[in-house]
Amino acid sequence: MTGALTTGKTTGFRAGVTAIDADYVRPGLAASHLVVDSGRAAFVDTGTTLSLPNLLGALAEQDIDPADVDWVLTTHVHLDHAGGAGALMRALPNARCAVHPRGARHLVEPSKLIAGAMAVYGEERYRTLYGDIVPIDEDRLFVPVDGATVTLGTRVLELIHTPGHALHHYCIVDRDHELIFSGDTFGISYRDFDVDGREFILPTTTPVHFDPDALCRSVDRLMSCHPRSIFLTHYAEVRDLPRLARQMKERVQAFADLGRRHSGDPDRANRLRQGMFTQLGGWLDEHGFPGDDTRRHYLLDDDVELNCQGIEVWLDRK
Ligand SMILES: [Zn+2]
């Protein structure tokens, strides 16, 4: 976070990148990133429909007209990343929305996403978390093949397919500025876990496409682009990349092993949850994180729940 300046909902970084708090669940959990080059702008991930005021506020803060936003880049169609894309597109008259070929139909016709999220969260919590999800006209979508590029001002952004977290996931590589927007592919690193500026990383193994080996290959592919910074949706810039990539892959395999160990247990879901919280606690101890169990539960319980559901789906698919 060297040099990062936070004001209100936004934090400024190098290379024209701003992280905007999506106000999803709690502060510092999910970001949308605004990228500005030569007066043109792009959003990377959108938060939910309820995040829209923060995103438009960030444009106003930088004196950017909504008509000067060229791109809404949704790394994948999970709702904390793309739930707000439809509402945002209505506010941006000239933007196109880039979405992975396997995710495109869900942004045009979001009923399946809505039903999926309601199944996980229940209708009441769903409404509180996501608001109303607005569809996007098909002719405003750009559906990139692996390695497709888009132009923003003077810069070229490369969209590479990165399965493992979700089959409908791509990452955005900016080779000139040696940075990547990784969505969920490079895991989660909440700034709450930073200890003396050292970053902590954990995988996100959300339902329904988690695939440990594919995810590790995708992490290797990101590192083969030689980034200096990776911007995570959860949350913003990390820089200690060789260490984090190694730990990310070890931890993906550790979660997969945890799943295999408990795959036949009658009380599988509970054992997985307890095992994962204990595993994460051990890593946090090694990291020197001072927070007690109450604080750890506050920061991790939602991820542990989603991760365990995703591991169970993976075990059932195998
Ligand atoms: Zn996701």
PDB file of C-alpha atoms and ligand atoms in Angstrom:
ATOM      1  CA  MET A   1       0.000   0.000   0.000  1.00  0.00           C
ATOM      2  CA  THR A   2       3.047   2.246  -0.344  1.00  0.00           C
ATOM      3  CA  GLY A   3       2.003   5.698  -1.466  1.00  0.00           C
ATOM      4  CA  ALA A   4      -1.712   4.855  -1.340  1.00  0.00           C
ATOM      5  CA  LEU A   5      -3.890   7.837  -0.424  1.00  0.00           C
ATOM      6  CA  THR A   6      -7.375   7.128   0.905  1.00  0.00           C
ATOM      7  CA  THR A   7     -10.164   9.716   0.925  1.00  0.00           C
ATOM      8  CA  GLY A   8     -13.699   8.648   1.825  1.00  0.00           C
ATOM      9  CA  LYS A   9     -14.557   5.642  -0.361  1.00  0.00           C
ATOM     10  CA  THR A  10     -11.536   5.798  -2.670  1.00  0.00           C
ATOM     11  CA  THR A  11      -7.827   4.954  -2.510  1.00  0.00           C
ATOM     12  CA  GLY A  12      -5.424   6.180  -5.214  1.00  0.00           C
ATOM     13  CA  PHE A  13      -2.570   4.020  -6.568  1.00  0.00           C
ATOM     14  CA  ARG A  14       0.081   4.308  -9.270  1.00  0.00           C
ATOM     15  CA  ALA A  15      -0.669   4.156 -13.006  1.00  0.00           C
ATOM     16  CA  GLY A  16      -4.033   5.917 -12.812  1.00  0.00           C
ATOM     17  CA  VAL A  17      -5.663   3.230 -10.680  1.00  0.00           C
ATOM     18  CA  THR A  18      -8.189   4.009  -7.927  1.00  0.00           C
ATOM     19  CA  ALA A  19      -9.814   1.449  -5.641  1.00  0.00           C
ATOM     20  CA  ILE A  20     -13.425   2.256  -4.741  1.00  0.00           C
ATOM     21  CA  ASP A  21     -15.057   0.586  -1.757  1.00  0.00           C
ATOM     22  CA  ALA A  22     -18.155  -1.240  -3.007  1.00  0.00           C
ATOM     23  CA  ASP A  23     -19.658  -1.171   0.519  1.00  0.00           C
ATOM     24  CA  TYR A  24     -20.400  -4.868   0.170  1.00  0.00           C
ATOM     25  CA  VAL A  25     -20.967  -6.590   3.554  1.00  0.00           C
ATOM     26  CA  ARG A  26     -18.353  -4.440   5.350  1.00  0.00           C
ATOM     27  CA  PRO A  27     -15.810  -1.731   4.508  1.00  0.00           C
ATOM     28  CA  GLY A  28     -12.652  -3.041   2.856  1.00  0.00           C
ATOM     29  CA  LEU A  29     -14.203  -6.292   1.641  1.00  0.00           C
ATOM     30  CA  ALA A  30     -14.890  -5.647  -2.058  1.00  0.00           C
ATOM     31  CA  ALA A  31     -13.478  -3.055  -4.431  1.00  0.00           C
ATOM     32  CA  SER A  32     -14.293  -1.769  -7.849  1.00  0.00           C
ATOM     33  CA  HIS A  33     -11.222  -0.339  -9.585  1.00  0.00           C
ATOM     34  CA  LEU A  34     -11.296   2.761 -11.750  1.00  0.00           C
ATOM     35  CA  VAL A  35      -8.543   3.053 -14.366  1.00  0.00           C
ATOM     36  CA  VAL A  36      -7.977   6.409 -16.082  1.00  0.00           C
ATOM     37  CA  ASP A  37      -5.765   7.036 -19.111  1.00  0.00           C
ATOM     38  CA  SER A  38      -5.701  10.212 -21.210  1.00  0.00           C
ATOM     39  CA  GLY A  39      -9.133  11.295 -20.024  1.00  0.00           C
ATOM     40  CA  ARG A  40     -10.772   7.937 -20.769  1.00  0.00           C
ATOM     41  CA  ALA A  41     -11.906   5.608 -17.989  1.00  0.00           C
ATOM     42  CA  ALA A  42     -12.720   1.975 -17.257  1.00  0.00           C
ATOM     43  CA  PHE A  43     -14.189   0.211 -14.273  1.00  0.00           C
ATOM     44  CA  VAL A  44     -12.858  -3.216 -13.318  1.00  0.00           C
ATOM     45  CA  ASP A  45     -15.617  -5.068 -11.442  1.00  0.00           C
ATOM     46  CA  THR A  46     -18.611  -3.131 -10.257  1.00  0.00           C
ATOM     47  CA  GLY A  47     -19.688  -4.316  -6.830  1.00  0.00           C
ATOM     48  CA  THR A  48     -23.475  -4.603  -6.642  1.00  0.00           C
ATOM     49  CA  THR A  49     -26.290  -2.326  -7.750  1.00  0.00           C
ATOM     50  CA  LEU A  50     -26.050  -0.800  -4.265  1.00  0.00           C
ATOM     51  CA  SER A  51     -22.393   0.181  -4.954  1.00  0.00           C
ATOM     52  CA  LEU A  52     -23.384   2.496  -7.815  1.00  0.00           C
ATOM     53  CA  PRO A  53     -23.315   5.796  -5.827  1.00  0.00           C
ATOM     54  CA  ASN A  54     -19.710   5.119  -4.753  1.00  0.00           C
ATOM     55  CA  LEU A  55     -18.632   4.375  -8.332  1.00  0.00           C
ATOM     56  CA  LEU A  56     -20.268   7.508  -9.740  1.00  0.00           C
ATOM     57  CA  GLY A  57     -18.854   9.469  -6.789  1.00  0.00           C
ATOM     58  CA  ALA A  58     -15.344   8.341  -7.738  1.00  0.00           C
ATOM     59  CA  LEU A  59     -15.882   9.628 -11.296  1.00  0.00           C
ATOM     60  CA  ALA A  60     -17.082  12.985  -9.952  1.00  0.00           C
ATOM     61  CA  GLU A  61     -14.086  13.160  -7.598  1.00  0.00           C
ATOM     62  CA  GLN A  62     -11.788  12.971 -10.644  1.00  0.00           C
ATOM     63  CA  ASP A  63     -13.946  15.247 -12.827  1.00  0.00           C
ATOM     64  CA  ILE A  64     -14.651  12.463 -15.307  1.00  0.00           C
ATOM     65  CA  ASP A  65     -17.882  12.654 -17.267  1.00  0.00           C
ATOM     66  CA  PRO A  66     -19.812   9.341 -17.305  1.00  0.00           C
ATOM     67  CA  ALA A  67     -19.792   9.700 -21.103  1.00  0.00           C
ATOM     68  CA  ASP A  68     -15.969   9.307 -21.009  1.00  0.00           C
ATOM     69  CA  VAL A  69     -16.098   5.826 -19.533  1.00  0.00           C
ATOM     70  CA  ASP A  70     -15.304   3.391 -22.345  1.00  0.00           C
ATOM     71  CA  TRP A  71     -15.316   0.055 -20.496  1.00  0.00           C
ATOM     72  CA  VAL A  72     -16.942  -1.901 -17.722  1.00  0.00           C
ATOM     73  CA  LEU A  73     -14.698  -4.948 -17.310  1.00  0.00           C
ATOM     74  CA  THR A  74     -16.376  -7.675 -15.259  1.00  0.00           C
ATOM     75  CA  THR A  75     -13.731 -10.276 -14.348  1.00  0.00           C
ATOM     76  CA  HIS A  76     -16.473 -12.852 -13.766  1.00  0.00           C
ATOM     77  CA  VAL A  77     -20.203 -12.879 -13.150  1.00  0.00           C
ATOM     78  CA  HIS A  78     -20.312 -13.593  -9.391  1.00  0.00           C
ATOM     79  CA  LEU A  79     -22.586 -10.916  -7.977  1.00  0.00           C
ATOM     80  CA  ASP A  80     -20.028  -9.037  -5.857  1.00  0.00           C
ATOM     81  CA  HIS A  81     -18.092  -8.491  -9.126  1.00  0.00           C
ATOM     82  CA  ALA A  82     -20.808  -8.006 -11.747  1.00  0.00           C
ATOM     83  CA  GLY A  83     -24.102  -7.631  -9.862  1.00  0.00           C
ATOM     84  CA  GLY A  84     -23.962  -3.856 -10.371  1.00  0.00           C
ATOM     85  CA  ALA A  85     -22.875  -3.975 -14.027  1.00  0.00           C
ATOM     86  CA  GLY A  86     -26.381  -3.487 -15.458  1.00  0.00           C
ATOM     87  CA  ALA A  87     -27.214  -0.473 -13.287  1.00  0.00           C
ATOM     88  CA  LEU A  88     -23.768   0.999 -13.974  1.00  0.00           C
ATOM     89  CA  MET A  89     -24.117   0.542 -17.754  1.00  0.00           C
ATOM     90  CA  ARG A  90     -27.369   2.555 -17.655  1.00  0.00           C
ATOM     91  CA  ALA A  91     -25.400   5.454 -16.148  1.00  0.00           C
ATOM     92  CA  LEU A  92     -22.581   5.244 -18.741  1.00  0.00           C
ATOM     93  CA  PRO A  93     -23.955   6.071 -22.215  1.00  0.00           C
ATOM     94  CA  ASN A  94     -20.838   5.125 -24.222  1.00  0.00           C
ATOM     95  CA  ALA A  95     -19.456   2.185 -22.299  1.00  0.00           C
ATOM     96  CA  ARG A  96     -19.202  -1.394 -23.438  1.00  0.00           C
ATOM     97  CA  CYS A  97     -19.207  -4.245 -20.948  1.00  0.00           C
ATOM     98  CA  ALA A  98     -16.619  -7.004 -21.409  1.00  0.00           C
ATOM     99  CA  VAL A  99     -17.715 -10.393 -20.097  1.00  0.00           C
ATOM    100  CA  HIS A 100     -16.280 -13.896 -20.510  1.00  0.00           C
ATOM    101  CA  PRO A 101     -18.020 -16.054 -23.167  1.00  0.00           C
ATOM    102  CA  ARG A 102     -19.321 -18.388 -20.434  1.00  0.00           C
ATOM    103  CA  GLY A 103     -20.781 -15.491 -18.435  1.00  0.00           C
ATOM    104  CA  ALA A 104     -22.300 -13.305 -21.159  1.00  0.00           C
ATOM    105  CA  ARG A 105     -25.802 -14.797 -21.215  1.00  0.00           C
ATOM    106  CA  HIS A 106     -26.096 -14.291 -17.435  1.00  0.00           C
ATOM    107  CA  LEU A 107     -25.643 -10.527 -17.761  1.00  0.00           C
ATOM    108  CA  VAL A 108     -28.249 -10.359 -20.567  1.00  0.00           C
ATOM    109  CA  GLU A 109     -30.668 -12.547 -18.616  1.00  0.00           C
ATOM    110  CA  PRO A 110     -29.685 -12.438 -14.915  1.00  0.00           C
ATOM    111  CA  SER A 111     -32.478 -14.682 -13.564  1.00  0.00           C
ATOM    112  CA  LYS A 112     -30.151 -17.669 -13.068  1.00  0.00           C
ATOM    113  CA  LEU A 113     -27.630 -15.573 -11.132  1.00  0.00           C
ATOM    114  CA  ILE A 114     -30.423 -14.210  -8.967  1.00  0.00           C
ATOM    115  CA  ALA A 115     -31.845 -17.674  -8.276  1.00  0.00           C
ATOM    116  CA  GLY A 116     -28.347 -18.992  -7.448  1.00  0.00           C
ATOM    117  CA  ALA A 117     -27.633 -16.187  -4.988  1.00  0.00           C
ATOM    118  CA  MET A 118     -31.069 -16.532  -3.376  1.00  0.00           C
ATOM    119  CA  ALA A 119     -30.383 -20.243  -2.859  1.00  0.00           C
ATOM    120  CA  VAL A 120     -27.136 -19.395  -1.039  1.00  0.00           C
ATOM    121  CA  TYR A 121     -28.321 -16.386   0.990  1.00  0.00           C
ATOM    122  CA  GLY A 122     -32.127 -16.577   1.267  1.00  0.00           C
ATOM    123  CA  GLU A 123     -34.380 -13.901  -0.246  1.00  0.00           C
ATOM    124  CA  GLU A 124     -34.164 -11.338   2.557  1.00  0.00           C
ATOM    125  CA  ARG A 125     -30.365 -11.264   2.836  1.00  0.00           C
ATOM    126  CA  TYR A 126     -30.163 -11.370  -0.970  1.00  0.00           C
ATOM    127  CA  ARG A 127     -32.160  -8.098  -1.185  1.00  0.00           C
ATOM    128  CA  THR A 128     -29.996  -6.434   1.463  1.00  0.00           C
ATOM    129  CA  LEU A 129     -26.774  -7.499  -0.254  1.00  0.00           C
ATOM    130  CA  TYR A 130     -27.602  -6.997  -3.933  1.00  0.00           C
ATOM    131  CA  GLY A 131     -30.674  -4.777  -4.470  1.00  0.00           C
ATOM    132  CA  ASP A 132     -32.202  -5.134  -7.947  1.00  0.00           C
ATOM    133  CA  ILE A 133     -30.139  -6.657 -10.719  1.00  0.00           C
ATOM    134  CA  VAL A 134     -30.531  -4.906 -14.075  1.00  0.00           C
ATOM    135  CA  PRO A 135     -29.973  -6.780 -17.384  1.00  0.00           C
ATOM    136  CA  ILE A 136     -27.583  -5.466 -20.070  1.00  0.00           C
ATOM    137  CA  ASP A 137     -28.496  -5.152 -23.760  1.00  0.00           C
ATOM    138  CA  GLU A 138     -26.625  -7.800 -25.714  1.00  0.00           C
ATOM    139  CA  ASP A 139     -25.332  -5.263 -28.271  1.00  0.00           C
ATOM    140  CA  ARG A 140     -23.412  -3.432 -25.514  1.00  0.00           C
ATOM    141  CA  LEU A 141     -21.401  -6.534 -24.603  1.00  0.00           C
ATOM    142  CA  PHE A 142     -17.874  -7.378 -25.717  1.00  0.00           C
ATOM    143  CA  VAL A 143     -17.179 -11.090 -25.322  1.00  0.00           C
ATOM    144  CA  PRO A 144     -13.383 -11.588 -25.391  1.00  0.00           C
ATOM    145  CA  VAL A 145     -11.633 -14.718 -26.588  1.00  0.00           C
ATOM    146  CA  ASP A 146      -8.556 -15.629 -24.529  1.00  0.00           C
ATOM    147  CA  GLY A 147      -5.911 -12.938 -25.089  1.00  0.00           C
ATOM    148  CA  ALA A 148      -8.248 -10.364 -26.655  1.00  0.00           C
ATOM    149  CA  THR A 149      -7.206  -6.744 -26.129  1.00  0.00           C
ATOM    150  CA  VAL A 150      -9.147  -3.553 -25.482  1.00  0.00           C
ATOM    151  CA  THR A 151      -7.858   0.007 -25.714  1.00  0.00           C
ATOM    152  CA  LEU A 152      -8.233   2.615 -22.981  1.00  0.00           C
ATOM    153  CA  GLY A 153      -6.803   6.010 -23.914  1.00  0.00           C
ATOM    154  CA  THR A 154      -3.210   5.181 -24.859  1.00  0.00           C
ATOM    155  CA  ARG A 155      -3.033   1.862 -23.072  1.00  0.00           C
ATOM    156  CA  VAL A 156      -3.726  -1.665 -24.161  1.00  0.00           C
ATOM    157  CA  LEU A 157      -5.390  -4.080 -21.755  1.00  0.00           C
ATOM    158  CA  GLU A 158      -5.174  -7.806 -22.431  1.00  0.00           C
ATOM    159  CA  LEU A 159      -7.982 -10.068 -21.215  1.00  0.00           C
ATOM    160  CA  ILE A 160      -6.770 -13.597 -20.434  1.00  0.00           C
ATOM    161  CA  HIS A 161      -9.012 -16.504 -19.483  1.00  0.00           C
ATOM    162  CA  THR A 162      -8.166 -17.808 -15.996  1.00  0.00           C
ATOM    163  CA  PRO A 163     -10.288 -20.800 -14.913  1.00  0.00           C
ATOM    164  CA  GLY A 164      -9.983 -22.287 -11.401  1.00  0.00           C
ATOM    165  CA  HIS A 165     -12.103 -19.918  -9.318  1.00  0.00           C
ATOM    166  CA  ALA A 166     -14.816 -19.767 -11.981  1.00  0.00           C
ATOM    167  CA  LEU A 167     -14.981 -21.002 -15.572  1.00  0.00           C
ATOM    168  CA  HIS A 168     -16.319 -17.563 -16.581  1.00  0.00           C
ATOM    169  CA  HIS A 169     -13.279 -15.695 -15.210  1.00  0.00           C
ATOM    170  CA  TYR A 170     -10.767 -13.525 -17.053  1.00  0.00           C
ATOM    171  CA  CYS A 171      -7.977 -11.314 -15.701  1.00  0.00           C
ATOM    172  CA  ILE A 172      -6.820  -7.979 -17.118  1.00  0.00           C
ATOM    173  CA  VAL A 173      -3.131  -7.563 -17.892  1.00  0.00           C
ATOM    174  CA  ASP A 174      -1.583  -4.110 -18.412  1.00  0.00           C
ATOM    175  CA  ARG A 175       1.917  -5.040 -19.583  1.00  0.00           C
ATOM    176  CA  ASP A 176       3.181  -1.462 -20.014  1.00  0.00           C
ATOM    177  CA  HIS A 177       2.382  -0.645 -16.385  1.00  0.00           C
ATOM    178  CA  GLU A 178       3.321  -4.141 -15.112  1.00  0.00           C
ATOM    179  CA  LEU A 179       0.020  -4.640 -13.359  1.00  0.00           C
ATOM    180  CA  ILE A 180      -2.859  -7.107 -13.372  1.00  0.00           C
ATOM    181  CA  PHE A 181      -6.456  -6.969 -12.178  1.00  0.00           C
ATOM    182  CA  SER A 182      -7.055 -10.491 -10.915  1.00  0.00           C
ATOM    183  CA  GLY A 183     -10.705 -10.526  -9.780  1.00  0.00           C
ATOM    184  CA  ASP A 184     -10.701 -13.614  -7.521  1.00  0.00           C
ATOM    185  CA  THR A 185      -8.043 -15.660  -9.356  1.00  0.00           C
ATOM    186  CA  PHE A 186      -5.156 -14.491  -7.127  1.00  0.00           C
ATOM    187  CA  GLY A 187      -7.292 -14.977  -3.998  1.00  0.00           C
ATOM    188  CA  ILE A 188      -8.211 -12.563  -1.234  1.00  0.00           C
ATOM    189  CA  SER A 189      -5.950 -10.215   0.709  1.00  0.00           C
ATOM    190  CA  TYR A 190      -7.903  -7.974   3.059  1.00  0.00           C
ATOM    191  CA  ARG A 191      -5.922  -4.978   4.210  1.00  0.00           C
ATOM    192  CA  ASP A 192      -7.288  -5.770   7.727  1.00  0.00           C
ATOM    193  CA  PHE A 193      -4.752  -8.637   7.805  1.00  0.00           C
ATOM    194  CA  ASP A 194      -1.697  -6.523   6.924  1.00  0.00           C
ATOM    195  CA  VAL A 195       1.019  -6.741   9.585  1.00  0.00           C
ATOM    196  CA  ASP A 196       3.687  -4.028   9.252  1.00  0.00           C
ATOM    197  CA  GLY A 197       2.808  -3.728   5.579  1.00  0.00           C
ATOM    198  CA  ARG A 198       3.113  -7.497   4.969  1.00  0.00           C
ATOM    199  CA  GLU A 199       0.188  -8.920   3.054  1.00  0.00           C
ATOM    200  CA  PHE A 200      -1.774 -12.097   3.907  1.00  0.00           C
ATOM    201  CA  ILE A 201      -3.363 -14.210   1.174  1.00  0.00           C
ATOM    202  CA  LEU A 202      -6.112 -16.842   1.114  1.00  0.00           C
ATOM    203  CA  PRO A 203      -7.808 -18.621  -1.795  1.00  0.00           C
ATOM    204  CA  THR A 204     -11.477 -18.153  -2.608  1.00  0.00           C
ATOM    205  CA  THR A 205     -13.034 -21.504  -3.563  1.00  0.00           C
ATOM    206  CA  THR A 206     -16.625 -20.311  -4.024  1.00  0.00           C
ATOM    207  CA  PRO A 207     -19.230 -22.608  -5.723  1.00  0.00           C
ATOM    208  CA  VAL A 208     -19.690 -23.928  -8.365  1.00  0.00           C
ATOM    209  CA  HIS A 209     -16.553 -24.192 -10.521  1.00  0.00           C
ATOM    210  CA  PHE A 210     -13.668 -24.452  -8.029  1.00  0.00           C
ATOM    211  CA  ASP A 211     -10.858 -26.527  -9.572  1.00  0.00           C
ATOM    212  CA  PRO A 212      -7.605 -26.539  -7.566  1.00  0.00           C
ATOM    213  CA  ASP A 213      -5.224 -27.572 -10.355  1.00  0.00           C
ATOM    214  CA  ALA A 214      -6.710 -25.125 -12.862  1.00  0.00           C
ATOM    215  CA  LEU A 215      -6.526 -22.357 -10.252  1.00  0.00           C
ATOM    216  CA  CYS A 216      -2.812 -23.021  -9.590  1.00  0.00           C
ATOM    217  CA  ARG A 217      -2.113 -22.983 -13.344  1.00  0.00           C
ATOM    218  CA  SER A 218      -3.930 -19.656 -13.619  1.00  0.00           C
ATOM    219  CA  VAL A 219      -1.810 -18.199 -10.786  1.00  0.00           C
ATOM    220  CA  ASP A 220       1.306 -19.339 -12.672  1.00  0.00           C
ATOM    221  CA  ARG A 221      -0.005 -17.739 -15.838  1.00  0.00           C
ATOM    222  CA  LEU A 222      -0.514 -14.400 -14.064  1.00  0.00           C
ATOM    223  CA  MET A 223       3.031 -14.539 -12.664  1.00  0.00           C
ATOM    224  CA  SER A 224       4.433 -15.355 -16.123  1.00  0.00           C
ATOM    225  CA  CYS A 225       3.312 -11.828 -17.132  1.00  0.00           C
ATOM    226  CA  HIS A 226       5.877 -10.444 -14.598  1.00  0.00           C
ATOM    227  CA  PRO A 227       3.551  -7.998 -12.796  1.00  0.00           C
ATOM    228  CA  ARG A 228       4.845  -5.570 -10.159  1.00  0.00           C
ATOM    229  CA  SER A 229       1.353  -5.114  -8.690  1.00  0.00           C
ATOM    230  CA  ILE A 230      -1.758  -7.242  -8.683  1.00  0.00           C
ATOM    231  CA  PHE A 231      -5.052  -5.543  -7.863  1.00  0.00           C
ATOM    232  CA  LEU A 232      -7.504  -7.912  -6.155  1.00  0.00           C
ATOM    233  CA  THR A 233     -11.208  -7.250  -5.924  1.00  0.00           C
ATOM    234  CA  HIS A 234     -10.828  -8.294  -2.251  1.00  0.00           C
ATOM    235  CA  TYR A 235      -8.948  -5.905  -1.662  1.00  0.00           C
ATOM    236  CA  ALA A 236      -6.845  -3.625  -3.918  1.00  0.00           C
ATOM    237  CA  GLU A 237      -3.079  -3.689  -4.489  1.00  0.00           C
ATOM    238  CA  VAL A 238      -0.644  -6.401  -3.380  1.00  0.00           C
ATOM    239  CA  ARG A 239       3.061  -6.256  -4.231  1.00  0.00           C
ATOM    240  CA  ASP A 240       4.938  -9.091  -2.500  1.00  0.00           C
ATOM    241  CA  LEU A 241       4.040 -11.253  -5.471  1.00  0.00           C
ATOM    242  CA  PRO A 242       6.478 -14.214  -5.573  1.00  0.00           C
ATOM    243  CA  ARG A 243       5.757 -15.030  -1.916  1.00  0.00           C
ATOM    244  CA  LEU A 244       2.011 -14.529  -2.302  1.00  0.00           C
ATOM    245  CA  ALA A 245       1.854 -16.678  -5.464  1.00  0.00           C
ATOM    246  CA  ARG A 246       3.688 -19.519  -3.710  1.00  0.00           C
ATOM    247  CA  GLN A 247       1.452 -19.303  -0.614  1.00  0.00           C
ATOM    248  CA  MET A 248      -1.675 -18.990  -2.734  1.00  0.00           C
ATOM    249  CA  LYS A 249      -0.894 -22.264  -4.546  1.00  0.00           C
ATOM    250  CA  GLU A 250       0.084 -24.078  -1.318  1.00  0.00           C
ATOM    251  CA  ARG A 251      -3.154 -22.926   0.298  1.00  0.00           C
ATOM    252  CA  VAL A 252      -5.320 -23.941  -2.670  1.00  0.00           C
ATOM    253  CA  GLN A 253      -3.878 -27.451  -2.379  1.00  0.00           C
ATOM    254  CA  ALA A 254      -4.240 -27.379   1.424  1.00  0.00           C
ATOM    255  CA  PHE A 255      -7.954 -26.606   1.051  1.00  0.00           C
ATOM    256  CA  ALA A 256      -8.328 -29.362  -1.547  1.00  0.00           C
ATOM    257  CA  ASP A 257      -6.547 -31.790   0.850  1.00  0.00           C
ATOM    258  CA  LEU A 258      -8.861 -30.707   3.667  1.00  0.00           C
ATOM    259  CA  GLY A 259     -11.793 -31.543   1.409  1.00  0.00           C
ATOM    260  CA  ARG A 260     -10.371 -34.973   0.503  1.00  0.00           C
ATOM    261  CA  ARG A 261      -9.743 -35.778   4.203  1.00  0.00           C
ATOM    262  CA  HIS A 262     -13.352 -35.069   5.138  1.00  0.00           C
ATOM    263  CA  SER A 263     -15.025 -36.213   1.918  1.00  0.00           C
ATOM    264  CA  GLY A 264     -16.630 -39.308   3.500  1.00  0.00           C
ATOM    265  CA  ASP A 265     -17.546 -37.787   6.885  1.00  0.00           C
ATOM    266  CA  PRO A 266     -21.265 -37.865   7.747  1.00  0.00           C
ATOM    267  CA  ASP A 267     -20.849 -34.384   9.268  1.00  0.00           C
ATOM    268  CA  ARG A 268     -18.765 -33.164   6.326  1.00  0.00           C
ATOM    269  CA  ALA A 269     -19.943 -29.534   6.139  1.00  0.00           C
ATOM    270  CA  ASN A 270     -19.255 -28.809   9.821  1.00  0.00           C
ATOM    271  CA  ARG A 271     -15.911 -30.572   9.842  1.00  0.00           C
ATOM    272  CA  LEU A 272     -14.836 -28.663   6.760  1.00  0.00           C
ATOM    273  CA  ARG A 273     -15.839 -25.331   8.321  1.00  0.00           C
ATOM    274  CA  GLN A 274     -13.989 -26.064  11.553  1.00  0.00           C
ATOM    275  CA  GLY A 275     -10.962 -27.420   9.706  1.00  0.00           C
ATOM    276  CA  MET A 276     -10.748 -24.420   7.408  1.00  0.00           C
ATOM    277  CA  PHE A 277     -11.050 -21.885  10.235  1.00  0.00           C
ATOM    278  CA  THR A 278      -8.311 -23.728  12.163  1.00  0.00           C
ATOM    279  CA  GLN A 279      -6.105 -23.873   9.053  1.00  0.00           C
ATOM    280  CA  LEU A 280      -6.543 -20.148   8.417  1.00  0.00           C
ATOM    281  CA  GLY A 281      -5.858 -19.426  12.104  1.00  0.00           C
ATOM    282  CA  GLY A 282      -2.529 -21.266  11.871  1.00  0.00           C
ATOM    283  CA  TRP A 283      -1.523 -19.235   8.826  1.00  0.00           C
ATOM    284  CA  LEU A 284      -2.567 -16.007  10.547  1.00  0.00           C
ATOM    285  CA  ASP A 285      -0.456 -16.956  13.599  1.00  0.00           C
ATOM    286  CA  GLU A 286       2.577 -17.563  11.347  1.00  0.00           C
ATOM    287  CA  HIS A 287       1.875 -14.217   9.713  1.00  0.00           C
ATOM    288  CA  GLY A 288       1.942 -12.521  13.139  1.00  0.00           C
ATOM    289  CA  PHE A 289      -1.667 -11.328  12.985  1.00  0.00           C
ATOM    290  CA  PRO A 290      -2.594 -10.104  16.474  1.00  0.00           C
ATOM    291  CA  GLY A 291      -6.410 -10.298  16.185  1.00  0.00           C
ATOM    292  CA  ASP A 292      -8.229 -12.712  18.519  1.00  0.00           C
ATOM    293  CA  ASP A 293     -10.796 -15.368  17.530  1.00  0.00           C
ATOM    294  CA  THR A 294     -13.705 -12.894  17.641  1.00  0.00           C
ATOM    295  CA  ARG A 295     -11.912 -10.647  15.176  1.00  0.00           C
ATOM    296  CA  ARG A 296     -10.916 -13.633  12.998  1.00  0.00           C
ATOM    297  CA  HIS A 297     -14.496 -14.908  12.872  1.00  0.00           C
ATOM    298  CA  TYR A 298     -15.707 -11.406  11.950  1.00  0.00           C
ATOM    299  CA  LEU A 299     -13.229 -11.180   9.075  1.00  0.00           C
ATOM    300  CA  LEU A 300     -13.367 -14.790   7.849  1.00  0.00           C
ATOM    301  CA  ASP A 301     -16.696 -16.495   8.560  1.00  0.00           C
ATOM    302  CA  ASP A 302     -18.393 -15.526   5.280  1.00  0.00           C
ATOM    303  CA  ASP A 303     -15.379 -16.699   3.267  1.00  0.00           C
ATOM    304  CA  VAL A 304     -15.091 -19.935   5.234  1.00  0.00           C
ATOM    305  CA  GLU A 305     -18.770 -20.650   4.580  1.00  0.00           C
ATOM    306  CA  LEU A 306     -18.548 -19.956   0.819  1.00  0.00           C
ATOM    307  CA  ASN A 307     -15.202 -21.742   0.486  1.00  0.00           C
ATOM    308  CA  CYS A 308     -16.542 -24.878   2.181  1.00  0.00           C
ATOM    309  CA  GLN A 309     -19.638 -24.879  -0.016  1.00  0.00           C
ATOM    310  CA  GLY A 310     -17.384 -24.623  -3.065  1.00  0.00           C
ATOM    311  CA  ILE A 311     -15.147 -27.468  -1.870  1.00  0.00           C
ATOM    312  CA  GLU A 312     -18.199 -29.668  -1.302  1.00  0.00           C
ATOM    313  CA  VAL A 313     -19.452 -28.983  -4.838  1.00  0.00           C
ATOM    314  CA  TRP A 314     -15.967 -29.866  -6.132  1.00  0.00           C
ATOM    315  CA  LEU A 315     -15.888 -33.109  -4.071  1.00  0.00           C
ATOM    316  CA  ASP A 316     -19.320 -34.103  -5.375  1.00  0.00           C
ATOM    317  CA  ARG A 317     -18.260 -33.409  -8.966  1.00  0.00           C
ATOM    318  CA  LYS A 318     -15.064 -35.509  -8.748  1.00  0.00           C
TER     319      LYS A 318
HETATM  320 ZN    ZN B   1     -15.917 -14.922  -7.400  1.00  0.00          ZN
END
